[in-house]
Amino acid sequence: MLRAGRLGGACALRLLLAAHTVAAFEPISVGIAIGAASALTGYLSYTDLYCRFAECCREEQPLNASALKQELEEKLFGQHLATEVILKALTGFKNNKNPKKPLTLSLHGWAGTGKNFVSQIVAENLHRKGLKSNFVHLFVSTLHFPHEQQIKLYQDQLQSWIRGNVSACASSLFIFDEMDKLHPGIIDAIKPFLDYYEQIDGVSYRKAIFIFLRQEEREKTSS
Ligand SMILES: *[C@@H]1O[C@H](CO)[C@@H](O)[C@H](O)[C@H]1NC(C)=O
Ligand SMILES: *[C@@H]1O[C@H](CO)[C@@H](O)[C@H](O)[C@H]1NC(C)=O
């Protein structure tokens, strides 16, 4: 509720003007929305209104660092270093108007829940709908790329998906789970997108974010 109020702040204020829609909002979320809206520049448009209900890709959408910090600290109990690194990387990247390459985060060595929590929290803080967002893409090696003899197909497919999705939304988020089980050929297919190119075939990947999750060796043998 907090997050919805925050992201939709500007639009919620406008909705308040239409008295009959007010009832649709709980008092608490309205209160939060007003607080957040007053901090904004006051630019209200139909885009805001539209994006309150449909999902929009807003690459200039600032990251709420304090919300992300709070959530990481609450849910990743005891992972101070990880929290710090993730927070620093994401805020630095999102505050940079002109990044020279996409952000890549490699997370490894954690028990399953910790890793999944991180990608979920990051996804939700970047795109309101989190893992359900049209701009967040989760690939699980054993699920999406199971057959070694089809590597060529996977490579082509994945490259065209990354290209298509980043064309549609520059700030797309791609999460690759089970990196330790990912065929090297697939990794090769992703690599070009992670580099310092200004653009590839007219598409710039510099605002995209890639998260790679890897199980630590120790966990693999003990499970
Ligand atoms: C950022 O998140 C904090 C904590 O959830 C919230 O209090 C604050 O209003 C948010 N800021 C903006 C600009 O939305
Ligand atoms: C975006 O990625 C998804 C897989 O997550 C894929 O199904 C879809 O076709 C891609 N969209 C484009 C426009 O390539």
PDB file of C-alpha atoms and ligand atoms in Angstrom:
ATOM      1  CA  MET A   1       0.000   0.000   0.000  1.00  0.00           C
ATOM      2  CA  LEU A   2       2.846   2.293   0.865  1.00  0.00           C
ATOM      3  CA  ARG A   3       4.502   1.708  -2.446  1.00  0.00           C
ATOM      4  CA  ALA A   4       1.365   2.143  -4.498  1.00  0.00           C
ATOM      5  CA  GLY A   5       0.677   5.399  -2.698  1.00  0.00           C
ATOM      6  CA  ARG A   6       4.175   6.604  -3.318  1.00  0.00           C
ATOM      7  CA  LEU A   7       4.387   5.788  -7.001  1.00  0.00           C
ATOM      8  CA  GLY A   8       0.939   7.007  -7.756  1.00  0.00           C
ATOM      9  CA  GLY A   9       1.337  10.101  -5.611  1.00  0.00           C
ATOM     10  CA  ALA A  10       0.817  12.723  -8.263  1.00  0.00           C
ATOM     11  CA  CYS A  11      -2.139  10.917  -9.759  1.00  0.00           C
ATOM     12  CA  ALA A  12      -3.787  10.232  -6.426  1.00  0.00           C
ATOM     13  CA  LEU A  13      -3.834  13.926  -5.667  1.00  0.00           C
ATOM     14  CA  ARG A  14      -5.625  14.613  -8.913  1.00  0.00           C
ATOM     15  CA  LEU A  15      -8.124  11.880  -8.188  1.00  0.00           C
ATOM     16  CA  LEU A  16      -8.924  13.555  -4.891  1.00  0.00           C
ATOM     17  CA  LEU A  17     -10.407  16.418  -6.855  1.00  0.00           C
ATOM     18  CA  ALA A  18     -13.110  14.110  -8.101  1.00  0.00           C
ATOM     19  CA  ALA A  19     -15.036  13.552  -4.909  1.00  0.00           C
ATOM     20  CA  HIS A  20     -16.703  10.303  -5.872  1.00  0.00           C
ATOM     21  CA  THR A  21     -13.406   8.519  -6.430  1.00  0.00           C
ATOM     22  CA  VAL A  22     -12.117   9.392  -2.984  1.00  0.00           C
ATOM     23  CA  ALA A  23     -14.105   6.597  -1.422  1.00  0.00           C
ATOM     24  CA  ALA A  24     -12.015   4.116  -3.401  1.00  0.00           C
ATOM     25  CA  PHE A  25      -8.970   5.022  -1.326  1.00  0.00           C
ATOM     26  CA  GLU A  26      -8.424   4.046   2.221  1.00  0.00           C
ATOM     27  CA  PRO A  27      -7.719   7.058   4.443  1.00  0.00           C
ATOM     28  CA  ILE A  28      -4.179   5.913   5.181  1.00  0.00           C
ATOM     29  CA  SER A  29      -3.065   5.552   1.577  1.00  0.00           C
ATOM     30  CA  VAL A  30      -4.583   8.918   0.730  1.00  0.00           C
ATOM     31  CA  GLY A  31      -2.632  10.485   3.559  1.00  0.00           C
ATOM     32  CA  ILE A  32       0.584   8.979   2.292  1.00  0.00           C
ATOM     33  CA  ALA A  33      -0.186   9.911  -1.286  1.00  0.00           C
ATOM     34  CA  ILE A  34      -0.713  13.545  -0.354  1.00  0.00           C
ATOM     35  CA  GLY A  35       2.531  13.639   1.585  1.00  0.00           C
ATOM     36  CA  ALA A  36       4.430  12.187  -1.342  1.00  0.00           C
ATOM     37  CA  ALA A  37       2.696  14.359  -3.900  1.00  0.00           C
ATOM     38  CA  SER A  38       3.584  17.560  -2.113  1.00  0.00           C
ATOM     39  CA  ALA A  39       7.225  16.625  -2.517  1.00  0.00           C
ATOM     40  CA  LEU A  40       6.841  16.346  -6.272  1.00  0.00           C
ATOM     41  CA  THR A  41       7.115  19.238  -8.670  1.00  0.00           C
ATOM     42  CA  GLY A  42       3.392  19.368  -9.205  1.00  0.00           C
ATOM     43  CA  TYR A  43       3.410  18.277 -12.798  1.00  0.00           C
ATOM     44  CA  LEU A  44       0.205  16.377 -13.388  1.00  0.00           C
ATOM     45  CA  SER A  45      -0.707  14.902 -16.705  1.00  0.00           C
ATOM     46  CA  TYR A  46      -2.854  12.271 -18.290  1.00  0.00           C
ATOM     47  CA  THR A  47       0.230  10.102 -18.454  1.00  0.00           C
ATOM     48  CA  ASP A  48       0.296  10.106 -14.668  1.00  0.00           C
ATOM     49  CA  LEU A  49      -3.352   9.244 -14.521  1.00  0.00           C
ATOM     50  CA  TYR A  50      -2.964   6.480 -17.068  1.00  0.00           C
ATOM     51  CA  CYS A  51       0.071   5.045 -15.317  1.00  0.00           C
ATOM     52  CA  ARG A  52      -1.792   4.946 -12.040  1.00  0.00           C
ATOM     53  CA  PHE A  53      -3.894   2.131 -13.458  1.00  0.00           C
ATOM     54  CA  ALA A  54      -1.905   0.604 -16.284  1.00  0.00           C
ATOM     55  CA  GLU A  55       1.745  -0.260 -16.010  1.00  0.00           C
ATOM     56  CA  CYS A  56       4.111   2.217 -17.615  1.00  0.00           C
ATOM     57  CA  CYS A  57       7.806   2.016 -18.206  1.00  0.00           C
ATOM     58  CA  ARG A  58       9.253   5.142 -16.680  1.00  0.00           C
ATOM     59  CA  GLU A  59      12.966   5.068 -17.024  1.00  0.00           C
ATOM     60  CA  GLU A  60      13.317   8.391 -15.240  1.00  0.00           C
ATOM     61  CA  GLN A  61      11.372   7.103 -12.260  1.00  0.00           C
ATOM     62  CA  PRO A  62      13.707   7.751  -9.353  1.00  0.00           C
ATOM     63  CA  LEU A  63      14.509   4.929  -6.993  1.00  0.00           C
ATOM     64  CA  ASN A  64      13.338   5.484  -3.436  1.00  0.00           C
ATOM     65  CA  ALA A  65      16.587   4.566  -1.741  1.00  0.00           C
ATOM     66  CA  SER A  66      15.266   4.794   1.803  1.00  0.00           C
ATOM     67  CA  ALA A  67      12.364   2.472   1.004  1.00  0.00           C
ATOM     68  CA  LEU A  68      14.716  -0.016  -0.628  1.00  0.00           C
ATOM     69  CA  LYS A  69      17.143   0.198   2.294  1.00  0.00           C
ATOM     70  CA  GLN A  70      14.396  -0.339   4.814  1.00  0.00           C
ATOM     71  CA  GLU A  71      13.033  -3.331   2.965  1.00  0.00           C
ATOM     72  CA  LEU A  72      16.415  -4.964   2.483  1.00  0.00           C
ATOM     73  CA  GLU A  73      17.288  -4.471   6.135  1.00  0.00           C
ATOM     74  CA  GLU A  74      13.982  -5.922   7.273  1.00  0.00           C
ATOM     75  CA  LYS A  75      13.915  -8.935   5.011  1.00  0.00           C
ATOM     76  CA  LEU A  76      17.599  -9.712   4.644  1.00  0.00           C
ATOM     77  CA  PHE A  77      18.273  -9.904   8.318  1.00  0.00           C
ATOM     78  CA  GLY A  78      21.961  -9.989   9.134  1.00  0.00           C
ATOM     79  CA  GLN A  79      23.129  -9.435   5.553  1.00  0.00           C
ATOM     80  CA  HIS A  80      24.590  -5.996   6.169  1.00  0.00           C
ATOM     81  CA  LEU A  81      27.275  -6.222   3.532  1.00  0.00           C
ATOM     82  CA  ALA A  82      24.914  -7.482   0.854  1.00  0.00           C
ATOM     83  CA  THR A  83      22.379  -4.802   1.691  1.00  0.00           C
ATOM     84  CA  GLU A  84      25.032  -2.123   1.480  1.00  0.00           C
ATOM     85  CA  VAL A  85      26.466  -3.329  -1.822  1.00  0.00           C
ATOM     86  CA  ILE A  86      23.082  -3.719  -3.503  1.00  0.00           C
ATOM     87  CA  LEU A  87      21.868  -0.365  -2.263  1.00  0.00           C
ATOM     88  CA  LYS A  88      24.987   1.438  -3.382  1.00  0.00           C
ATOM     89  CA  ALA A  89      24.997  -0.178  -6.818  1.00  0.00           C
ATOM     90  CA  LEU A  90      21.329   0.507  -7.483  1.00  0.00           C
ATOM     91  CA  THR A  91      21.178   4.082  -6.206  1.00  0.00           C
ATOM     92  CA  GLY A  92      24.401   4.975  -8.018  1.00  0.00           C
ATOM     93  CA  PHE A  93      23.070   3.517 -11.241  1.00  0.00           C
ATOM     94  CA  LYS A  94      19.593   5.026 -11.030  1.00  0.00           C
ATOM     95  CA  ASN A  95      20.982   8.458 -10.124  1.00  0.00           C
ATOM     96  CA  ASN A  96      23.266   8.410 -13.123  1.00  0.00           C
ATOM     97  CA  LYS A  97      21.452  10.114 -15.996  1.00  0.00           C
ATOM     98  CA  ASN A  98      23.891   8.710 -18.503  1.00  0.00           C
ATOM     99  CA  PRO A  99      25.249   5.295 -17.519  1.00  0.00           C
ATOM    100  CA  LYS A 100      27.968   3.948 -19.791  1.00  0.00           C
ATOM    101  CA  LYS A 101      26.824   0.360 -19.531  1.00  0.00           C
ATOM    102  CA  PRO A 102      23.988  -1.626 -18.010  1.00  0.00           C
ATOM    103  CA  LEU A 103      24.116  -2.494 -14.332  1.00  0.00           C
ATOM    104  CA  THR A 104      25.019  -6.086 -13.596  1.00  0.00           C
ATOM    105  CA  LEU A 105      24.669  -7.530 -10.121  1.00  0.00           C
ATOM    106  CA  SER A 106      26.073 -10.955  -9.376  1.00  0.00           C
ATOM    107  CA  LEU A 107      24.770 -12.471  -6.194  1.00  0.00           C
ATOM    108  CA  HIS A 108      25.981 -15.783  -4.923  1.00  0.00           C
ATOM    109  CA  GLY A 109      26.549 -17.889  -1.886  1.00  0.00           C
ATOM    110  CA  TRP A 110      23.195 -17.417  -0.255  1.00  0.00           C
ATOM    111  CA  ALA A 111      20.541 -19.868   0.729  1.00  0.00           C
ATOM    112  CA  GLY A 112      17.611 -19.976  -1.702  1.00  0.00           C
ATOM    113  CA  THR A 113      15.255 -17.699   0.151  1.00  0.00           C
ATOM    114  CA  GLY A 114      17.786 -14.895   0.562  1.00  0.00           C
ATOM    115  CA  LYS A 115      18.569 -14.769  -3.132  1.00  0.00           C
ATOM    116  CA  ASN A 116      14.974 -14.904  -4.189  1.00  0.00           C
ATOM    117  CA  PHE A 117      14.066 -12.202  -1.713  1.00  0.00           C
ATOM    118  CA  VAL A 118      16.724  -9.902  -3.093  1.00  0.00           C
ATOM    119  CA  SER A 119      15.594 -10.201  -6.688  1.00  0.00           C
ATOM    120  CA  GLN A 120      11.986  -9.795  -5.629  1.00  0.00           C
ATOM    121  CA  ILE A 121      12.704  -6.717  -3.520  1.00  0.00           C
ATOM    122  CA  VAL A 122      14.842  -5.132  -6.213  1.00  0.00           C
ATOM    123  CA  ALA A 123      12.233  -5.883  -8.879  1.00  0.00           C
ATOM    124  CA  GLU A 124       9.446  -4.342  -6.817  1.00  0.00           C
ATOM    125  CA  ASN A 125      11.454  -1.246  -6.086  1.00  0.00           C
ATOM    126  CA  LEU A 126      12.266  -0.747  -9.755  1.00  0.00           C
ATOM    127  CA  HIS A 127       8.889  -1.695 -11.198  1.00  0.00           C
ATOM    128  CA  ARG A 128       5.759  -1.485  -9.118  1.00  0.00           C
ATOM    129  CA  LYS A 129       4.456  -4.932 -10.101  1.00  0.00           C
ATOM    130  CA  GLY A 130       7.727  -6.635  -9.288  1.00  0.00           C
ATOM    131  CA  LEU A 131       8.192 -10.072 -10.799  1.00  0.00           C
ATOM    132  CA  LYS A 132       4.770  -9.747 -12.438  1.00  0.00           C
ATOM    133  CA  SER A 133       5.805  -6.596 -14.251  1.00  0.00           C
ATOM    134  CA  ASN A 134       6.045  -6.562 -18.040  1.00  0.00           C
ATOM    135  CA  PHE A 135       9.466  -5.005 -17.573  1.00  0.00           C
ATOM    136  CA  VAL A 136      10.898  -7.666 -15.270  1.00  0.00           C
ATOM    137  CA  HIS A 137      12.075 -10.930 -16.797  1.00  0.00           C
ATOM    138  CA  LEU A 138      13.072 -13.949 -14.773  1.00  0.00           C
ATOM    139  CA  PHE A 139      14.946 -16.825 -16.375  1.00  0.00           C
ATOM    140  CA  VAL A 140      15.636 -20.028 -14.468  1.00  0.00           C
ATOM    141  CA  SER A 141      18.270 -22.185 -16.145  1.00  0.00           C
ATOM    142  CA  THR A 142      16.707 -25.596 -15.573  1.00  0.00           C
ATOM    143  CA  LEU A 143      13.262 -24.281 -16.456  1.00  0.00           C
ATOM    144  CA  HIS A 144      13.904 -22.055 -19.468  1.00  0.00           C
ATOM    145  CA  PHE A 145      17.037 -23.600 -20.955  1.00  0.00           C
ATOM    146  CA  PRO A 146      16.863 -27.297 -20.038  1.00  0.00           C
ATOM    147  CA  HIS A 147      18.062 -29.055 -23.208  1.00  0.00           C
ATOM    148  CA  GLU A 148      21.679 -28.860 -24.190  1.00  0.00           C
ATOM    149  CA  GLN A 149      20.959 -29.781 -27.814  1.00  0.00           C
ATOM    150  CA  GLN A 150      18.750 -26.698 -28.156  1.00  0.00           C
ATOM    151  CA  ILE A 151      21.336 -24.165 -27.069  1.00  0.00           C
ATOM    152  CA  LYS A 152      21.388 -22.486 -30.463  1.00  0.00           C
ATOM    153  CA  LEU A 153      17.642 -21.903 -30.323  1.00  0.00           C
ATOM    154  CA  TYR A 154      17.841 -20.599 -26.745  1.00  0.00           C
ATOM    155  CA  GLN A 155      20.619 -18.201 -27.723  1.00  0.00           C
ATOM    156  CA  ASP A 156      18.673 -16.721 -30.628  1.00  0.00           C
ATOM    157  CA  GLN A 157      15.476 -16.532 -28.611  1.00  0.00           C
ATOM    158  CA  LEU A 158      17.092 -14.917 -25.623  1.00  0.00           C
ATOM    159  CA  GLN A 159      18.918 -12.325 -27.685  1.00  0.00           C
ATOM    160  CA  SER A 160      15.746 -11.377 -29.504  1.00  0.00           C
ATOM    161  CA  TRP A 161      13.825 -11.188 -26.221  1.00  0.00           C
ATOM    162  CA  ILE A 162      16.416  -8.963 -24.601  1.00  0.00           C
ATOM    163  CA  ARG A 163      16.495  -6.742 -27.686  1.00  0.00           C
ATOM    164  CA  GLY A 164      12.690  -6.604 -27.930  1.00  0.00           C
ATOM    165  CA  ASN A 165      12.129  -5.918 -24.269  1.00  0.00           C
ATOM    166  CA  VAL A 166      14.819  -3.271 -23.923  1.00  0.00           C
ATOM    167  CA  SER A 167      13.481  -1.562 -27.063  1.00  0.00           C
ATOM    168  CA  ALA A 168      10.090  -1.419 -25.370  1.00  0.00           C
ATOM    169  CA  CYS A 169      11.458  -0.377 -21.983  1.00  0.00           C
ATOM    170  CA  ALA A 170      15.033   0.815 -21.538  1.00  0.00           C
ATOM    171  CA  SER A 171      14.972   0.178 -17.801  1.00  0.00           C
ATOM    172  CA  SER A 172      13.993  -3.471 -18.160  1.00  0.00           C
ATOM    173  CA  LEU A 173      15.235  -5.833 -15.471  1.00  0.00           C
ATOM    174  CA  PHE A 174      16.516  -9.308 -16.341  1.00  0.00           C
ATOM    175  CA  ILE A 175      17.097 -11.878 -13.625  1.00  0.00           C
ATOM    176  CA  PHE A 176      18.993 -15.068 -14.362  1.00  0.00           C
ATOM    177  CA  ASP A 177      18.602 -17.658 -11.638  1.00  0.00           C
ATOM    178  CA  GLU A 178      20.734 -20.814 -11.352  1.00  0.00           C
ATOM    179  CA  MET A 179      23.706 -19.269 -13.124  1.00  0.00           C
ATOM    180  CA  ASP A 180      25.754 -22.237 -11.922  1.00  0.00           C
ATOM    181  CA  LYS A 181      23.571 -24.457 -14.114  1.00  0.00           C
ATOM    182  CA  LEU A 182      23.489 -22.145 -17.123  1.00  0.00           C
ATOM    183  CA  HIS A 183      25.167 -23.421 -20.279  1.00  0.00           C
ATOM    184  CA  PRO A 184      28.251 -21.334 -21.205  1.00  0.00           C
ATOM    185  CA  GLY A 185      26.714 -20.821 -24.643  1.00  0.00           C
ATOM    186  CA  ILE A 186      23.804 -18.932 -23.097  1.00  0.00           C
ATOM    187  CA  ILE A 187      26.175 -16.802 -21.069  1.00  0.00           C
ATOM    188  CA  ASP A 188      27.987 -15.951 -24.308  1.00  0.00           C
ATOM    189  CA  ALA A 189      24.669 -14.888 -25.801  1.00  0.00           C
ATOM    190  CA  ILE A 190      24.048 -12.442 -22.939  1.00  0.00           C
ATOM    191  CA  LYS A 191      27.562 -10.995 -22.770  1.00  0.00           C
ATOM    192  CA  PRO A 192      27.364  -8.496 -25.658  1.00  0.00           C
ATOM    193  CA  PHE A 193      24.480  -6.718 -23.949  1.00  0.00           C
ATOM    194  CA  LEU A 194      26.498  -6.141 -20.788  1.00  0.00           C
ATOM    195  CA  ASP A 195      29.305  -4.210 -22.409  1.00  0.00           C
ATOM    196  CA  TYR A 196      30.103  -0.516 -22.968  1.00  0.00           C
ATOM    197  CA  TYR A 197      28.427  -0.192 -26.384  1.00  0.00           C
ATOM    198  CA  GLU A 198      26.561   3.037 -26.969  1.00  0.00           C
ATOM    199  CA  GLN A 199      24.046   0.979 -28.882  1.00  0.00           C
ATOM    200  CA  ILE A 200      23.696  -2.276 -30.785  1.00  0.00           C
ATOM    201  CA  ASP A 201      21.603  -2.155 -33.950  1.00  0.00           C
ATOM    202  CA  GLY A 202      19.980   1.068 -32.793  1.00  0.00           C
ATOM    203  CA  VAL A 203      19.115  -0.122 -29.298  1.00  0.00           C
ATOM    204  CA  SER A 204      20.849   1.163 -26.183  1.00  0.00           C
ATOM    205  CA  TYR A 205      21.115  -1.282 -23.309  1.00  0.00           C
ATOM    206  CA  ARG A 206      22.731   1.160 -20.903  1.00  0.00           C
ATOM    207  CA  LYS A 207      19.710   1.623 -18.663  1.00  0.00           C
ATOM    208  CA  ALA A 208      18.924  -2.056 -18.331  1.00  0.00           C
ATOM    209  CA  ILE A 209      19.706  -4.053 -15.202  1.00  0.00           C
ATOM    210  CA  PHE A 210      20.882  -7.655 -15.146  1.00  0.00           C
ATOM    211  CA  ILE A 211      20.936  -9.717 -11.967  1.00  0.00           C
ATOM    212  CA  PHE A 212      22.739 -13.045 -11.901  1.00  0.00           C
ATOM    213  CA  LEU A 213      22.040 -15.486  -9.081  1.00  0.00           C
ATOM    214  CA  ARG A 214      24.393 -18.309  -8.336  1.00  0.00           C
ATOM    215  CA  GLN A 215      24.276 -21.046  -5.726  1.00  0.00           C
ATOM    216  CA  GLU A 216      27.447 -21.541  -3.816  1.00  0.00           C
ATOM    217  CA  GLU A 217      29.263 -24.847  -4.280  1.00  0.00           C
ATOM    218  CA  ARG A 218      28.910 -25.739  -0.605  1.00  0.00           C
ATOM    219  CA  GLU A 219      25.120 -25.520  -0.801  1.00  0.00           C
ATOM    220  CA  LYS A 220      24.967 -27.650  -3.880  1.00  0.00           C
ATOM    221  CA  THR A 221      26.787 -30.583  -2.332  1.00  0.00           C
ATOM    222  CA  SER A 222      24.893 -30.425   0.957  1.00  0.00           C
ATOM    223  CA  SER A 223      21.470 -30.471  -0.682  1.00  0.00           C
TER     224      SER A 223
HETATM  225  C1  LIG B   1      10.373   6.740   0.132  1.00  0.00           C
HETATM  226  O1  LIG B   1      10.090   5.693   1.025  1.00  0.00           O
HETATM  227  C2  LIG B   1       9.903   6.119   2.361  1.00  0.00           C
HETATM  228  C3  LIG B   1       9.834   4.875   3.245  1.00  0.00           C
HETATM  229  O2  LIG B   1       8.988   3.903   2.732  1.00  0.00           O
HETATM  230  C4  LIG B   1       8.653   6.989   2.412  1.00  0.00           C
HETATM  231  O3  LIG B   1       8.428   7.422   3.741  1.00  0.00           O
HETATM  232  C5  LIG B   1       8.863   8.195   1.490  1.00  0.00           C
HETATM  233  O4  LIG B   1       7.700   8.957   1.441  1.00  0.00           O
HETATM  234  C6  LIG B   1       9.238   7.734   0.086  1.00  0.00           C
HETATM  235  N1  LIG B   1       9.625   8.910  -0.707  1.00  0.00           N
HETATM  236  C7  LIG B   1       9.039   9.212  -1.875  1.00  0.00           C
HETATM  237  C8  LIG B   1       9.572  10.409  -2.583  1.00  0.00           C
HETATM  238  O5  LIG B   1       8.149   8.557  -2.350  1.00  0.00           O
HETATM  239  C1  LIG B   2      10.191 -10.149 -23.644  1.00  0.00           C
HETATM  240  O1  LIG B   2      10.638 -11.272 -22.905  1.00  0.00           O
HETATM  241  C2  LIG B   2       9.689 -12.314 -22.762  1.00  0.00           C
HETATM  242  C3  LIG B   2      10.302 -13.377 -21.904  1.00  0.00           C
HETATM  243  O2  LIG B   2      10.484 -12.895 -20.598  1.00  0.00           O
HETATM  244  C4  LIG B   2       9.292 -12.846 -24.124  1.00  0.00           C
HETATM  245  O3  LIG B   2       8.315 -13.831 -23.986  1.00  0.00           O
HETATM  246  C5  LIG B   2       8.787 -11.713 -24.981  1.00  0.00           C
HETATM  247  O4  LIG B   2       8.527 -12.182 -26.279  1.00  0.00           O
HETATM  248  C6  LIG B   2       9.810 -10.587 -25.042  1.00  0.00           C
HETATM  249  N1  LIG B   2       9.247  -9.454 -25.767  1.00  0.00           N
HETATM  250  C7  LIG B   2       9.790  -8.998 -26.887  1.00  0.00           C
HETATM  251  C8  LIG B   2       9.112  -7.812 -27.496  1.00  0.00           C
HETATM  252  O5  LIG B   2      10.753  -9.497 -27.399  1.00  0.00           O
END
